[in-house]
Amino acid sequence: DIQMTQSPSSLSASVGDRVTITCRASQGISNSLAWYQQKPGKAPKLLLYAASRLESGVPSRFSGSGSGTDYTLTISSLQPEDFATYYCQQYYSTPETFGQGTKVEIK
Amino acid sequence: QVQLVQSGAEVKKPGASVKVSCKASGYTFTSYYMHWVRQAPGQGLEWMGIINPSGGSTSYAQKFQGRVTMTRDTSTSTVYMELSSLRSEDTAVYYCARALSGGWYNYWGQGTLVTVSS
């Protein structure tokens, strides 16, 4: 199985901050990576797929980059509605696996 | 609009089975695969398996092999996930999620809480 390691596991930030979350795969996944946002009591919401493609309707302050084993989610200017937990997911091979999550909290 | 509507919360005793449904609407049911993902309280997301609603073929995570069965009913555009021999560690919210084959999930059900307790 491909292991996905996210960092940090949590962070505190202020509105307007630039936030970066990293996801590392245990082997190359050829950009087969998605990012999700989850708020308490809700299902995850797709933000990006294919490492850098923005899902329809998702604000452009969200962006993704990376290749091989290392990928990044960036929020360019954190908004109040962005405080949530973020997960990466590889779909390069089954079982599809998720990172452990990064909780973004208000500073 | 695409909707995935899951069945309601369940409380089961250890050793029992649970069957969760996921009714799809707003798209051609057989054109997209359905995955099942679970989330234990306060924990991360765990992939359980996938079903192709077109032919009914399935693939399960090794962890659940022998305990999970995914089926579909094309007449009602519904997929089902049955988990047997329940134990307390199976207490979780179970989600269905739509994808193009293996891939990213652009639509999710609302989740079904399954509580396993004696």
Coordinates of C-alpha atoms in Angstrom, one line a residue:
Chain A
D1 CA 0.0 0.0 0.0
I2 CA 1.1 3.6 -0.7
Q3 CA 1.5 5.5 2.5
M4 CA 0.6 9.2 2.5
T5 CA 2.2 11.5 5.1
Q6 CA 0.8 14.9 5.6
S7 CA 2.5 17.8 7.4
P8 CA 1.9 19.5 9.6
S9 CA -0.8 17.6 11.5
S10 CA -2.2 21.0 12.6
L11 CA -1.4 24.6 12.3
S12 CA -2.7 27.9 13.6
A13 CA -3.0 30.8 11.2
S14 CA -4.7 34.2 10.9
V15 CA -7.1 35.4 8.3
G16 CA -5.1 36.6 5.3
D17 CA -2.2 34.3 6.0
R18 CA -0.6 32.1 3.3
V19 CA -0.9 28.5 4.3
T20 CA 1.0 25.5 2.9
I21 CA 0.3 21.9 3.6
T22 CA 2.5 19.1 2.3
C23 CA 1.8 15.5 1.4
R24 CA 4.4 12.9 0.7
A25 CA 3.8 9.6 -0.9
S26 CA 5.8 6.5 -0.1
Q27 CA 6.3 6.0 -3.8
G28 CA 5.7 8.0 -7.0
I29 CA 2.1 8.6 -7.8
S30 CA 2.3 10.5 -11.1
N31 CA 0.2 13.4 -10.0
S32 CA -2.7 11.1 -9.1
L33 CA -3.5 13.2 -6.0
A34 CA -6.6 15.0 -4.7
W35 CA -7.1 17.4 -1.9
Y36 CA -10.2 17.6 0.2
Q37 CA -11.6 20.0 2.8
Q38 CA -13.7 18.7 5.7
K39 CA -15.6 20.7 8.2
P40 CA -17.0 19.1 11.5
G41 CA -20.0 16.9 10.9
K42 CA -19.8 17.2 7.1
A43 CA -18.6 15.0 4.3
P44 CA -15.3 15.9 2.7
K45 CA -15.4 18.4 -0.2
L46 CA -13.1 18.0 -3.3
L47 CA -10.8 21.0 -3.8
L48 CA -8.2 19.8 -6.3
Y49 CA -7.5 16.7 -8.4
A50 CA -4.6 15.6 -10.6
A51 CA -2.4 17.5 -8.1
S52 CA -3.2 20.9 -9.5
R53 CA -6.5 21.0 -11.2
L54 CA -9.1 23.1 -9.3
E55 CA -12.5 21.6 -8.9
S56 CA -15.4 23.7 -10.4
G57 CA -16.6 26.3 -7.9
V58 CA -13.6 26.2 -5.7
P59 CA -12.1 29.6 -5.0
S60 CA -8.8 30.4 -6.8
R61 CA -7.0 31.0 -3.6
F62 CA -6.6 27.3 -3.4
S63 CA -3.8 25.8 -5.5
G64 CA -1.8 22.6 -5.7
S65 CA 1.6 21.7 -7.0
G66 CA 4.1 18.9 -6.9
S67 CA 5.3 15.8 -8.7
G68 CA 6.6 12.4 -8.0
T69 CA 6.2 11.8 -4.3
D70 CA 5.9 15.3 -3.0
Y71 CA 2.8 17.5 -3.2
T72 CA 1.6 20.8 -1.8
L73 CA -1.7 22.5 -1.1
T74 CA -1.5 26.3 -0.8
I75 CA -4.2 28.7 0.4
S76 CA -2.9 32.1 -0.7
S77 CA -5.0 34.2 1.7
L78 CA -6.8 32.3 4.4
Q79 CA -10.5 33.2 4.8
P80 CA -12.7 32.5 7.8
E81 CA -14.5 29.7 6.0
D82 CA -11.2 27.9 5.3
F83 CA -10.7 26.8 8.9
A84 CA -11.2 23.1 8.5
T85 CA -9.3 19.8 8.2
Y86 CA -7.6 19.1 4.9
Y87 CA -6.8 15.6 3.5
C88 CA -4.7 14.4 0.6
Q89 CA -5.6 11.2 -1.3
Q90 CA -3.7 9.2 -3.8
Y91 CA -5.6 7.3 -6.4
Y92 CA -2.6 6.0 -8.3
S93 CA -3.2 2.5 -7.0
T94 CA -5.7 0.6 -4.8
P95 CA -6.1 0.7 -2.0
E96 CA -6.6 4.4 -2.4
T97 CA -5.1 6.0 0.7
F98 CA -5.4 9.3 2.5
G99 CA -3.1 11.4 4.5
Q100 CA -3.8 11.7 8.2
G101 CA -5.2 15.2 7.8
T102 CA -4.1 18.7 8.7
K103 CA -6.3 20.8 11.0
V104 CA -6.2 24.5 10.2
E105 CA -7.2 26.5 13.3
I106 CA -7.6 30.1 14.0
K107 CA -4.7 31.9 15.7
Chain B
Q1 CA -28.2 18.0 -9.6
V2 CA -26.1 15.0 -8.5
Q3 CA -27.2 13.7 -5.1
L4 CA -26.1 10.7 -3.0
V5 CA -28.5 10.0 -0.2
Q6 CA -27.6 7.5 2.4
S7 CA -29.6 5.5 4.9
G8 CA -29.9 6.6 8.5
A9 CA -27.8 5.9 11.6
E10 CA -27.6 2.4 12.9
V11 CA -26.8 0.9 16.3
K12 CA -25.5 -2.7 16.3
K13 CA -24.2 -5.2 18.7
P14 CA -20.8 -6.8 18.3
G15 CA -21.0 -9.7 15.9
A16 CA -23.9 -8.4 14.0
S17 CA -24.0 -7.1 10.4
V18 CA -25.0 -3.7 9.0
K19 CA -26.2 -2.8 5.5
V20 CA -25.9 0.9 4.5
S21 CA -27.5 2.2 1.3
C22 CA -26.6 5.0 -1.0
K23 CA -29.2 6.2 -3.5
A24 CA -27.9 8.1 -6.4
S25 CA -29.8 10.7 -8.5
G26 CA -29.1 13.4 -11.1
Y27 CA -26.8 11.4 -13.3
T28 CA -26.5 8.1 -15.2
F29 CA -26.0 5.6 -12.4
T30 CA -24.0 3.1 -14.4
S31 CA -21.5 5.7 -15.7
Y32 CA -19.6 6.2 -12.5
Y33 CA -18.0 4.0 -9.9
M34 CA -19.0 4.2 -6.3
H35 CA -16.5 4.0 -3.5
W36 CA -17.0 3.5 0.3
V37 CA -14.9 5.4 2.7
R38 CA -15.2 5.4 6.5
Q39 CA -14.1 7.7 9.3
A40 CA -13.9 6.6 12.9
P41 CA -14.7 9.3 15.5
G42 CA -11.9 12.0 15.5
Q43 CA -9.9 10.0 13.0
G44 CA -9.0 10.2 9.3
L45 CA -10.5 8.7 6.2
E46 CA -10.2 5.1 5.3
W47 CA -11.0 3.6 1.9
M48 CA -13.0 0.4 2.0
G49 CA -13.7 -0.6 -1.5
I50 CA -15.3 0.2 -4.9
I51 CA -18.2 -1.1 -7.0
N52 CA -18.8 -0.7 -10.6
P53 CA -22.6 -0.1 -10.9
S54 CA -22.5 -1.1 -14.5
G55 CA -21.5 -4.7 -14.1
G56 CA -21.4 -5.1 -10.4
S57 CA -17.7 -5.9 -10.1
T58 CA -16.1 -5.0 -6.8
S59 CA -12.7 -4.5 -5.3
Y60 CA -12.2 -4.4 -1.5
A61 CA -9.4 -3.2 0.7
Q62 CA -7.6 -6.2 2.1
K63 CA -8.4 -5.1 5.6
F64 CA -12.1 -5.7 5.0
Q65 CA -11.9 -8.8 2.7
G66 CA -14.3 -11.5 3.9
R67 CA -16.3 -9.0 6.0
V68 CA -17.6 -6.5 3.4
T69 CA -19.9 -6.9 0.5
M70 CA -20.8 -4.2 -1.9
T71 CA -23.8 -4.6 -4.2
R72 CA -26.0 -2.5 -6.4
D73 CA -29.6 -2.3 -7.7
T74 CA -29.7 -0.6 -11.0
S75 CA -33.5 -0.4 -10.9
T76 CA -33.4 2.0 -8.0
S77 CA -29.9 3.5 -8.6
T78 CA -28.8 2.4 -5.2
V79 CA -25.5 0.9 -4.0
Y80 CA -25.2 -1.0 -0.7
M81 CA -22.4 -1.8 1.6
E82 CA -22.8 -4.6 4.1
L83 CA -20.2 -5.1 6.9
S84 CA -20.4 -8.3 9.0
S85 CA -18.9 -9.5 12.2
L86 CA -19.0 -6.0 13.6
R87 CA -16.7 -5.0 16.4
S88 CA -16.4 -1.8 18.4
E89 CA -13.6 -0.6 16.1
D90 CA -16.1 -0.5 13.3
T91 CA -17.9 2.4 14.9
A92 CA -17.6 5.1 12.3
V93 CA -19.3 7.3 9.8
Y94 CA -19.5 5.5 6.5
Y95 CA -19.6 7.5 3.2
C96 CA -20.3 6.6 -0.3
A97 CA -18.5 8.7 -2.9
R98 CA -18.7 8.9 -6.6
A99 CA -15.7 8.7 -8.9
L100 CA -14.7 8.0 -12.5
S101 CA -13.2 4.5 -11.9
G102 CA -10.4 4.9 -9.4
G103 CA -10.0 8.6 -9.0
W104 CA -11.0 11.6 -7.1
Y105 CA -14.4 11.8 -5.4
N106 CA -16.4 14.8 -6.6
Y107 CA -19.6 13.8 -4.9
W108 CA -20.2 12.3 -1.4
G109 CA -23.1 11.1 0.5
Q110 CA -24.0 12.8 3.7
G111 CA -22.6 9.9 5.8
T112 CA -24.1 7.2 7.9
L113 CA -23.1 6.7 11.5
V114 CA -22.8 3.1 12.5
T115 CA -22.3 2.6 16.3
V116 CA -21.2 -0.9 17.5
S117 CA -21.9 -1.3 21.2
S118 CA -23.0 -4.0 23.5

